[in-house]
N, CA and C atoms as an extended XYZ file, in Angstrom:
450
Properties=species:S:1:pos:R:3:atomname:S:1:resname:S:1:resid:I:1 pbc="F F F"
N         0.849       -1.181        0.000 N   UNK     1
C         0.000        0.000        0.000 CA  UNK     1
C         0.892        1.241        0.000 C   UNK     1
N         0.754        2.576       -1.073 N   UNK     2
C         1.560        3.321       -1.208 CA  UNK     2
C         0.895        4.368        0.041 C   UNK     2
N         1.590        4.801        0.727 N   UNK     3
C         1.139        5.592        1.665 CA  UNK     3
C         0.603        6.794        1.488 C   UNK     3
N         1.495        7.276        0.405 N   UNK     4
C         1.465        9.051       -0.294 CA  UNK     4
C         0.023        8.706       -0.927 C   UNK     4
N        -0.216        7.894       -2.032 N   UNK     5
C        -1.339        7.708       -2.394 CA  UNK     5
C        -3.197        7.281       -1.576 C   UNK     5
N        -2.431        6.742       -0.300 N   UNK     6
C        -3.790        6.970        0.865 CA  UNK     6
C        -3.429        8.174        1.395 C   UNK     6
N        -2.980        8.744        1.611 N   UNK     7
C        -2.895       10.612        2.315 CA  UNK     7
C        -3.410       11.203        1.309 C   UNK     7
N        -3.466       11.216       -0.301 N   UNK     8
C        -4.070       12.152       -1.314 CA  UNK     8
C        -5.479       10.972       -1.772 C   UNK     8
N        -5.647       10.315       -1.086 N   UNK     9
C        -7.006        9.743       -1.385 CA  UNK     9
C        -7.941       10.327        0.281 C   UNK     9
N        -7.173       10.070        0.993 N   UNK    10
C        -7.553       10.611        2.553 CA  UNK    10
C        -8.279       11.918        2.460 C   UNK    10
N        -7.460       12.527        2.197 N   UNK    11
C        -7.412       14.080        1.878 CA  UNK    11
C        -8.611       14.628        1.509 C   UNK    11
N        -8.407       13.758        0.013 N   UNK    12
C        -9.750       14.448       -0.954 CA  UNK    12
C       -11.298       13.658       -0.244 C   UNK    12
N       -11.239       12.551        0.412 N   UNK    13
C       -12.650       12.666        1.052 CA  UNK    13
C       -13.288       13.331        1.649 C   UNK    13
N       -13.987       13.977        1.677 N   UNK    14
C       -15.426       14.722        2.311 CA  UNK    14
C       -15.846       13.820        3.823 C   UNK    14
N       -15.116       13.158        4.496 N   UNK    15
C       -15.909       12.173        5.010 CA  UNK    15
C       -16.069       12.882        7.095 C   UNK    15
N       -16.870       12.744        6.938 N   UNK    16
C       -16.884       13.093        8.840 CA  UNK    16
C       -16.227       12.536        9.729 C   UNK    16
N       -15.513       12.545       10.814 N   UNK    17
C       -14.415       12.387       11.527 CA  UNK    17
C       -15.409       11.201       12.363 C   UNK    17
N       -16.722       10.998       12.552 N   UNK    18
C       -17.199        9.620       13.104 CA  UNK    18
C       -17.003        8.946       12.033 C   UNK    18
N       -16.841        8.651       10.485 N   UNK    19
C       -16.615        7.846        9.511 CA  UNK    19
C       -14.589        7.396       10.010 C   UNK    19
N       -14.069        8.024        9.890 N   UNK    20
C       -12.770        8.245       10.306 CA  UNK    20
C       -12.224        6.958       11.413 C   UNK    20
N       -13.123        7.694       12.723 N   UNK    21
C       -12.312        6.940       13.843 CA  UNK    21
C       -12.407        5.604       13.753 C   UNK    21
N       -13.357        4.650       13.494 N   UNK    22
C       -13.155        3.418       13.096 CA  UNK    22
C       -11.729        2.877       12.394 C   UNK    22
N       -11.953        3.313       11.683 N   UNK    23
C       -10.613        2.711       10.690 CA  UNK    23
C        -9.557        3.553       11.330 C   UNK    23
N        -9.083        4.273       11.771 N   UNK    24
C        -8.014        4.933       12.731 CA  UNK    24
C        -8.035        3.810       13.692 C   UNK    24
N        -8.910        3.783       14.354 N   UNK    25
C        -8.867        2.299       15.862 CA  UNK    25
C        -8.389        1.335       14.898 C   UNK    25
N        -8.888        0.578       13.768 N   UNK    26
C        -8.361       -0.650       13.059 CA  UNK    26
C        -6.987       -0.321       12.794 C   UNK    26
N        -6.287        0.576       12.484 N   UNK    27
C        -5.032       -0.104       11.898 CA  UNK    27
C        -3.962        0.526       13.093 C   UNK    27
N        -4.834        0.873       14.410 N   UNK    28
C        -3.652        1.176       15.561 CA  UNK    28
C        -3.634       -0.403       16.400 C   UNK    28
N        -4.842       -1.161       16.391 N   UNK    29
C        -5.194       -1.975       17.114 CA  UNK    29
C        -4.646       -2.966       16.112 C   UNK    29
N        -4.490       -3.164       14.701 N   UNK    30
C        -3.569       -3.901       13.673 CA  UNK    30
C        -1.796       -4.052       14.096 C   UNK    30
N        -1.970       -2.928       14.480 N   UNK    31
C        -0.333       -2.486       14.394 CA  UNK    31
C        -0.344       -3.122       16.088 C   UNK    31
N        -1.168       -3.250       16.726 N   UNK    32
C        -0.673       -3.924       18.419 CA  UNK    32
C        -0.396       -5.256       18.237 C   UNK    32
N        -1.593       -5.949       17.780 N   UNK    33
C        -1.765       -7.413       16.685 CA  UNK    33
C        -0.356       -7.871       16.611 C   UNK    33
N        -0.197       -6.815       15.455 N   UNK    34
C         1.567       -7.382       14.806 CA  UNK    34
C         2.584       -7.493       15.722 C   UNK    34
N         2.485       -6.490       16.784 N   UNK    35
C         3.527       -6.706       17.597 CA  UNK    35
C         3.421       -7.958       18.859 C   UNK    35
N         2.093       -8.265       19.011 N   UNK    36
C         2.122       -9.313       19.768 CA  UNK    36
C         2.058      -10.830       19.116 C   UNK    36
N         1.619      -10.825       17.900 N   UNK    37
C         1.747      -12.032       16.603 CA  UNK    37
C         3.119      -12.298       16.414 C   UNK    37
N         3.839      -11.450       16.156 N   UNK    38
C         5.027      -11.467       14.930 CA  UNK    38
C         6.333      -11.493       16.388 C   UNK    38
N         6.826      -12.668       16.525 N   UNK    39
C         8.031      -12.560       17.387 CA  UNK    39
C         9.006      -11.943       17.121 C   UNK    39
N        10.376      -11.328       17.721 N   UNK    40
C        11.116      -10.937       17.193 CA  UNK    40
C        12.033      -11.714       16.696 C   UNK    40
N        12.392      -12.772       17.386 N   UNK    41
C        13.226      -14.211       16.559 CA  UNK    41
C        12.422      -15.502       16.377 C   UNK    41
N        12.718      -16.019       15.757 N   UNK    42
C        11.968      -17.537       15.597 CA  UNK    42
C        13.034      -18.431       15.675 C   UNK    42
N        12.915      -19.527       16.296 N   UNK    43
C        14.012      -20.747       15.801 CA  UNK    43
C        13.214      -21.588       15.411 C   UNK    43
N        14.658      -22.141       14.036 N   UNK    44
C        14.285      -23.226       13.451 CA  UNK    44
C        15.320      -24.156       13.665 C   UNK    44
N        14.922      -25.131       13.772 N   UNK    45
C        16.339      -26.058       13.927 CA  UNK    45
C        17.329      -25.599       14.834 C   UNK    45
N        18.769      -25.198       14.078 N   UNK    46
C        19.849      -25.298       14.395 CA  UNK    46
C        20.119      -23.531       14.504 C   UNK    46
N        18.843      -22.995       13.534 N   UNK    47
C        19.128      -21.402       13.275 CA  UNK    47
C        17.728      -20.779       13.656 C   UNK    47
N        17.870      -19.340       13.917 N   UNK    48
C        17.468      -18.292       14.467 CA  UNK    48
C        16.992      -17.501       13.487 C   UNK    48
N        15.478      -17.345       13.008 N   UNK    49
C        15.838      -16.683       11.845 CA  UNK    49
C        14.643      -15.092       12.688 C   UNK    49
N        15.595      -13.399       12.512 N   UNK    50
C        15.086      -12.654       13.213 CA  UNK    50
C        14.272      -12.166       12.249 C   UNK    50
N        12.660      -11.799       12.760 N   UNK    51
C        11.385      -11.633       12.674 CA  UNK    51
C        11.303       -9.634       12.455 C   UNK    51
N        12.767       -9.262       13.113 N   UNK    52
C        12.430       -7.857       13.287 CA  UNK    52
C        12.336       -6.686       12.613 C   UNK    52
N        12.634       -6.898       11.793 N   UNK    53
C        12.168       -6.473       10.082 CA  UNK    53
C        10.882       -6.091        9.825 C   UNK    53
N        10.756       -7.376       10.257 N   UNK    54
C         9.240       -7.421        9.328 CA  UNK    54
C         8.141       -6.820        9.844 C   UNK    54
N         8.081       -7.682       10.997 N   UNK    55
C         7.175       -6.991       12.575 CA  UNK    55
C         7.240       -5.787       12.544 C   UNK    55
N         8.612       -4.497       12.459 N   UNK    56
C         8.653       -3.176       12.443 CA  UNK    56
C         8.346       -2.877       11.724 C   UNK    56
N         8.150       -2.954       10.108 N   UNK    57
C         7.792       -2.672        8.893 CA  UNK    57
C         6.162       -2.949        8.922 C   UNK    57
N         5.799       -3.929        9.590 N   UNK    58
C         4.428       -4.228        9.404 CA  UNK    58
C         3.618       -3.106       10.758 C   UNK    58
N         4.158       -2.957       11.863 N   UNK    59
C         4.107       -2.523       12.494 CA  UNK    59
C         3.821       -0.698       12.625 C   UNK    59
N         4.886       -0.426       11.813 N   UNK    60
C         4.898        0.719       11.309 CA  UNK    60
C         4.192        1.685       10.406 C   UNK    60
N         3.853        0.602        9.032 N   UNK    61
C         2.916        0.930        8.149 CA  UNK    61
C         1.686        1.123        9.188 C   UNK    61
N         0.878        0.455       10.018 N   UNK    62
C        -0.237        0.366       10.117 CA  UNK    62
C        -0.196        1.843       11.213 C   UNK    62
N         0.968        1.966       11.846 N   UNK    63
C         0.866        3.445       13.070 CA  UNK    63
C         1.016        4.426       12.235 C   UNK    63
N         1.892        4.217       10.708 N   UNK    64
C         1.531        5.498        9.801 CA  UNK    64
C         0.623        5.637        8.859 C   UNK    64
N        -0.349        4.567        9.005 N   UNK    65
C        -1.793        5.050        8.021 CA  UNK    65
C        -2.709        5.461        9.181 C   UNK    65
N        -2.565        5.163       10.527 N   UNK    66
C        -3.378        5.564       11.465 CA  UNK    66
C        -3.391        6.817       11.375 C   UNK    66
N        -1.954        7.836       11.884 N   UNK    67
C        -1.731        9.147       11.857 CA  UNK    67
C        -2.084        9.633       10.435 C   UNK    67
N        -2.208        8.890        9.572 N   UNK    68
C        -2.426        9.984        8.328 CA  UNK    68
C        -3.791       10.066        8.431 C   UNK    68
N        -4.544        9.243        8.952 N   UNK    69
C        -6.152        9.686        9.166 CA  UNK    69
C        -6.603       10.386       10.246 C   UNK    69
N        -5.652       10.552       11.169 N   UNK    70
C        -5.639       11.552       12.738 CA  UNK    70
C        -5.219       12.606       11.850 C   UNK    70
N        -4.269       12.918       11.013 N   UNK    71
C        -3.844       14.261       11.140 CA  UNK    71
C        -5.088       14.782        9.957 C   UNK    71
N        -5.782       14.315        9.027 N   UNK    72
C        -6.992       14.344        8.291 CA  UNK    72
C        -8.504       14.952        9.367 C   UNK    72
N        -8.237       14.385       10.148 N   UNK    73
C        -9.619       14.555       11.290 CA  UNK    73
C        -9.110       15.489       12.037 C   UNK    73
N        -8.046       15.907       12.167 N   UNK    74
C        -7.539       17.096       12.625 CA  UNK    74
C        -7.672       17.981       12.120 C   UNK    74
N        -7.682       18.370       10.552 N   UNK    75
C        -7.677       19.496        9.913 CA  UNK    75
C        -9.236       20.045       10.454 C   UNK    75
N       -10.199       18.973       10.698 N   UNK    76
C       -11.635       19.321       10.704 CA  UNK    76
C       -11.959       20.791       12.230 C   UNK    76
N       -11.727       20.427       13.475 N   UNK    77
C       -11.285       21.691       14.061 CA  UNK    77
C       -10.418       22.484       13.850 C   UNK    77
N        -9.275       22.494       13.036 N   UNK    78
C        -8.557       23.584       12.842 CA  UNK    78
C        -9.041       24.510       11.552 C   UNK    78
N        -9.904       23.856       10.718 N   UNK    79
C       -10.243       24.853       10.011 CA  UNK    79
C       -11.794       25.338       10.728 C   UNK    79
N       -12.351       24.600       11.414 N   UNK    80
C       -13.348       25.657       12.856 CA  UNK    80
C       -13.239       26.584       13.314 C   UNK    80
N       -11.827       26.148       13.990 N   UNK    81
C       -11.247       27.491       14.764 CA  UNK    81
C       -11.355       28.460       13.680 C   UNK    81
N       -10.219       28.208       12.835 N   UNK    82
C       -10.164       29.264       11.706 CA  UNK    82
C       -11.162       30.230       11.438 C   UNK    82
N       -12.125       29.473       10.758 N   UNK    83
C       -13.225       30.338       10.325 CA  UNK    83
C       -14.262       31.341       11.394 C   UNK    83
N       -14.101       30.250       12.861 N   UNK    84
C       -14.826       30.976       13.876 CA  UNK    84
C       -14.223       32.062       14.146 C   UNK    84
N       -12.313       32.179       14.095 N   UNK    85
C       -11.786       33.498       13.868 CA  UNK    85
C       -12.052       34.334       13.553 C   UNK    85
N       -12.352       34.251       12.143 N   UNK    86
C       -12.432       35.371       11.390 CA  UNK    86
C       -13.619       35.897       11.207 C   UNK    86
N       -14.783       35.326       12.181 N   UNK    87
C       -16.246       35.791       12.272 CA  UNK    87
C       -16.045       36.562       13.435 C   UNK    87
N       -15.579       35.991       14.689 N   UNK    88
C       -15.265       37.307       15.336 CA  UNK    88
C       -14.458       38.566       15.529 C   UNK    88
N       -13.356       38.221       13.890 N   UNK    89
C       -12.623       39.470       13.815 CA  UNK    89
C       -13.830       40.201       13.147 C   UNK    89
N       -14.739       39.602       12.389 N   UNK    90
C       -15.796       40.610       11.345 CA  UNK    90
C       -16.475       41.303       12.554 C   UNK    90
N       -17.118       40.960       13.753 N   UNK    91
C       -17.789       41.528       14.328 CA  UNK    91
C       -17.403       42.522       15.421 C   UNK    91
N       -15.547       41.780       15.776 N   UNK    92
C       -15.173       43.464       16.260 CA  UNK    92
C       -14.973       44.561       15.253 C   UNK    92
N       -14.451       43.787       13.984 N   UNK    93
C       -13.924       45.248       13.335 CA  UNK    93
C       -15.634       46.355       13.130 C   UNK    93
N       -16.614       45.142       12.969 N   UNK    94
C       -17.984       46.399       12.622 CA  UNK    94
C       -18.268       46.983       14.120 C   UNK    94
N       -17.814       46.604       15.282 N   UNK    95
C       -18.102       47.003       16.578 CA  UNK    95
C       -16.844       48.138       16.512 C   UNK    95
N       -16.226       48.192       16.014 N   UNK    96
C       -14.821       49.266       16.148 CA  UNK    96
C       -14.628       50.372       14.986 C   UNK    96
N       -16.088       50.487       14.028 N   UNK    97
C       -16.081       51.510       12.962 CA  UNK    97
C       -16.068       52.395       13.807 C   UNK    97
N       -15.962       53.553       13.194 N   UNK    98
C       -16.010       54.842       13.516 CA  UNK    98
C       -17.406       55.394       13.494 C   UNK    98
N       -18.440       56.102       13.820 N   UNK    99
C       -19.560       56.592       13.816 CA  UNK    99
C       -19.579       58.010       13.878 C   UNK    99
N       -19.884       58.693       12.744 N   UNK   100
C       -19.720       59.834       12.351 CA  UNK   100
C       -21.447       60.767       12.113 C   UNK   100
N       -22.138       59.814       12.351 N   UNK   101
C       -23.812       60.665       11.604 CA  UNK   101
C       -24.062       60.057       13.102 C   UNK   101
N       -25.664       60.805       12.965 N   UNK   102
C       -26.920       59.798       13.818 CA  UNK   102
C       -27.058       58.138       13.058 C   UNK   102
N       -27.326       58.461       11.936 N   UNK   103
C       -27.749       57.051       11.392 CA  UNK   103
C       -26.679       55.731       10.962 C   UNK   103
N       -25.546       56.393       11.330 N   UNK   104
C       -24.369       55.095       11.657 CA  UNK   104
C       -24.474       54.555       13.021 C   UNK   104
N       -24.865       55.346       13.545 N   UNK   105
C       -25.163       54.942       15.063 CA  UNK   105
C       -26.323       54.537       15.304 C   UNK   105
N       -27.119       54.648       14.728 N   UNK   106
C       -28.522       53.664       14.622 CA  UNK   106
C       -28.414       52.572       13.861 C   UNK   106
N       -27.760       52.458       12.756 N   UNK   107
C       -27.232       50.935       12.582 CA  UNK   107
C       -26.148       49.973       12.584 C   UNK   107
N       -25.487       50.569       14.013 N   UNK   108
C       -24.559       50.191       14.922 CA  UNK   108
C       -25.617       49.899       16.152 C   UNK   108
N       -26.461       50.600       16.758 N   UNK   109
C       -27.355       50.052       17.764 CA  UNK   109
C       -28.203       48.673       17.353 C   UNK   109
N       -28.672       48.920       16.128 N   UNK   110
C       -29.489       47.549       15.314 CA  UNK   110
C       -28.244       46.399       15.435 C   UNK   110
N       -27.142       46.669       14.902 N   UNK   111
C       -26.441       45.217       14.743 CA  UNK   111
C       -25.950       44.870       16.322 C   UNK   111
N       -25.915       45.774       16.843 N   UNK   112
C       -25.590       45.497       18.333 CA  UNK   112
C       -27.326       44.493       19.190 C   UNK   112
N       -27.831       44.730       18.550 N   UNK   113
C       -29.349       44.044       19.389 CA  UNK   113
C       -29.494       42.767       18.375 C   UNK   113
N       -28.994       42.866       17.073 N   UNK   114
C       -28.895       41.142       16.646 CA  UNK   114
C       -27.532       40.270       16.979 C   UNK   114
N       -26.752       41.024       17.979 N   UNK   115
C       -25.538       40.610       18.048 CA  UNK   115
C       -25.495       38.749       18.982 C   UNK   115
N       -26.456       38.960       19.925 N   UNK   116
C       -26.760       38.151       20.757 CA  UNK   116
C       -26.611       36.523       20.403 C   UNK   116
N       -27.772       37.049       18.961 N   UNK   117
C       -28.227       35.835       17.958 CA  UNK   117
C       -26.417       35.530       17.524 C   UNK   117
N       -26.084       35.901       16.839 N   UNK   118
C       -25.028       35.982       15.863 CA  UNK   118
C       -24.038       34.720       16.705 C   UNK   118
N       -23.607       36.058       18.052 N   UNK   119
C       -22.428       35.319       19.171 CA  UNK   119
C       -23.212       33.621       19.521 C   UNK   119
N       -24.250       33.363       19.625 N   UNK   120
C       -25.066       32.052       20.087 CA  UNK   120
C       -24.412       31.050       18.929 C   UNK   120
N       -24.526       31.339       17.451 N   UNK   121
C       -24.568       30.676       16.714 CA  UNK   121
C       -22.938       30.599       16.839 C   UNK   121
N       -22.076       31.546       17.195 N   UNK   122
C       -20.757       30.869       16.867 CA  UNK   122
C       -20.149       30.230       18.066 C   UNK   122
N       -21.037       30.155       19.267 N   UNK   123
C       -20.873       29.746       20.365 CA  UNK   123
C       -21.369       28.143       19.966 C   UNK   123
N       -22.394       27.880       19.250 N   UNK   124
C       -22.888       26.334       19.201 CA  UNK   124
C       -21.324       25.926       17.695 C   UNK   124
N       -21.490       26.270       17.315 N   UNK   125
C       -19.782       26.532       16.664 CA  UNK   125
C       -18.798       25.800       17.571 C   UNK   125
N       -18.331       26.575       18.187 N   UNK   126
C       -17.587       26.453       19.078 CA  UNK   126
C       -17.408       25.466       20.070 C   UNK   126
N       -18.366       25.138       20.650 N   UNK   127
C       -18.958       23.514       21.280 CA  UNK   127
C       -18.956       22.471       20.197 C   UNK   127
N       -19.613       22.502       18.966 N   UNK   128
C       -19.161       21.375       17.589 CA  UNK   128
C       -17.459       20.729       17.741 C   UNK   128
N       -17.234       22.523       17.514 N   UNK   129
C       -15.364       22.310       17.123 CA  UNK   129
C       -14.568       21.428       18.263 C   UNK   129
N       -14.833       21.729       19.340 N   UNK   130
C       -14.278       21.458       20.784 CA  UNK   130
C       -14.726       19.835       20.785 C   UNK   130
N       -15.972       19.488       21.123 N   UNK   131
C       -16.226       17.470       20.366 CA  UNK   131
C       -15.463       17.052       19.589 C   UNK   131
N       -14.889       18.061       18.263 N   UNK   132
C       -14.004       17.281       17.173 CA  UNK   132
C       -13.057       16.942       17.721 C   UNK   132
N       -12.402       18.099       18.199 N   UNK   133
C       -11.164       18.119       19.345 CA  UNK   133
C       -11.233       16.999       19.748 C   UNK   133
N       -12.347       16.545       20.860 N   UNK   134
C       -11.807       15.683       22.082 CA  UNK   134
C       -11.624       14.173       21.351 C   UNK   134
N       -12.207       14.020       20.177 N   UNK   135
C       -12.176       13.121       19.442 CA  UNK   135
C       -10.642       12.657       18.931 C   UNK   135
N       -10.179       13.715       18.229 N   UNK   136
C        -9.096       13.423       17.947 CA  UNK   136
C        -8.040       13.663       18.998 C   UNK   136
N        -8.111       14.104       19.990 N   UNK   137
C        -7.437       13.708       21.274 CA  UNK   137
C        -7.620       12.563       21.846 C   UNK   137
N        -8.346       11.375       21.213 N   UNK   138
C        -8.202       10.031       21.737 CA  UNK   138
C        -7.115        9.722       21.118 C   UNK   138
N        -6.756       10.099       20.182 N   UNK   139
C        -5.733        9.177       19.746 CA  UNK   139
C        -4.463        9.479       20.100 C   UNK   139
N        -4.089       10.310       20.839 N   UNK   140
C        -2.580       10.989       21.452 CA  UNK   140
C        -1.912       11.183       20.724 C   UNK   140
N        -1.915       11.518       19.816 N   UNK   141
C        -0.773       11.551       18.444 CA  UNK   141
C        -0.670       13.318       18.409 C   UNK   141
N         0.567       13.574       18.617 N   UNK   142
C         1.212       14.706       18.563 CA  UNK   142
C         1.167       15.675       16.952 C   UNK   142
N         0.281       16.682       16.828 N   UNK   143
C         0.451       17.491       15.494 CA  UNK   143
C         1.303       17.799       15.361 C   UNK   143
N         2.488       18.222       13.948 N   UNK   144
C         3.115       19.150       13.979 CA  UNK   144
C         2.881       20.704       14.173 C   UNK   144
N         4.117       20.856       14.248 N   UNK   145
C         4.366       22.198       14.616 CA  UNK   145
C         3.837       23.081       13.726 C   UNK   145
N         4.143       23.045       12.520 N   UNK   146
C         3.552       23.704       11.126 CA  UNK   146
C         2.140       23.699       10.670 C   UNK   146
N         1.308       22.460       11.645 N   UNK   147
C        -0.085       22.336       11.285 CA  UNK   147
C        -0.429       23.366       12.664 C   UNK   147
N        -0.223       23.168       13.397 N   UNK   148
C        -0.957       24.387       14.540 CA  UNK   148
C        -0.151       25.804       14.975 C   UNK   148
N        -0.960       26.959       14.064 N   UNK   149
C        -0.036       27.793       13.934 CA  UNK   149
C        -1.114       28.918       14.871 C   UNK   149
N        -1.267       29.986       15.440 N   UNK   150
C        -1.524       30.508       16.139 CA  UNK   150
C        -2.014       31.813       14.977 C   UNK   150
């Protein structure tokens, strides 16, 4: 299995992070399998033939198709956050115009009395994003540095 080619098949799915964790649990709980299946030496006869190759290789593949579907279900709150960002930069910067007439200030008072609604909706936002989170915090797998940027 080419790996690069499941990370750009990964990628391009649309798929929800409960579709995800299944098969993330299968090939971490694969990769335990191998290590308790696959000895590190075997004897035969007169000779020793070592297992540790293979076991690590088999072992390995399955902890790096896991993380390539953790760091996939990861992107899903970080582009949350993101966007929830930049909804509350929109609503300070219109809370931080300047008001120069009466009637900028009357529809600065109006968006201030639908503001309530607005903050609710990015608050149920915000509770979504935070579930994704704890989700992909089952799996303990460390992001890079370059994926969580501030």
């Amino acid at each position: 299995l080419d790996e690069a080619a499941f990370a750009a098949k990964y990628e391009a799915d649309e798929r929800p992070i409960a579709e995800m964790v299944p098969e993330a649990k299968k090939h971490l709980q694969l990769a335990a399998e191998m290590e308790e299946a696959i000895p590190l030496r075997m004897p035969l006869g007169l000779f020793t033939v070592s297992c540790t190759a293979v076991r690590n290789t088999l072992v390995e593949r399955h902890r790096s198709l896991a993380a390539i579907i953790v760091k996939r279900m990861s992107a899903a709150p970080m582009h949350s956050a993101h966007e929830t960002g930049k909804r509350f930069a929109g609503v300070l910067q219109r809370l931080n115009q300047p008001t120069e007439t009466i009637e900028e200030v009357a529809e600065l008072e109006e968006y201030a009395r639908q503001l309530p609604a607005e903050l609710a909706e990015l608050q149920e936002g915000i509770k979504a994003m935070v579930a994704e989170q704890e989700v992909v915090d089952q799996f303990e797998m460390v992001s890079p540095d370059a994926d969580v940027k501030a």
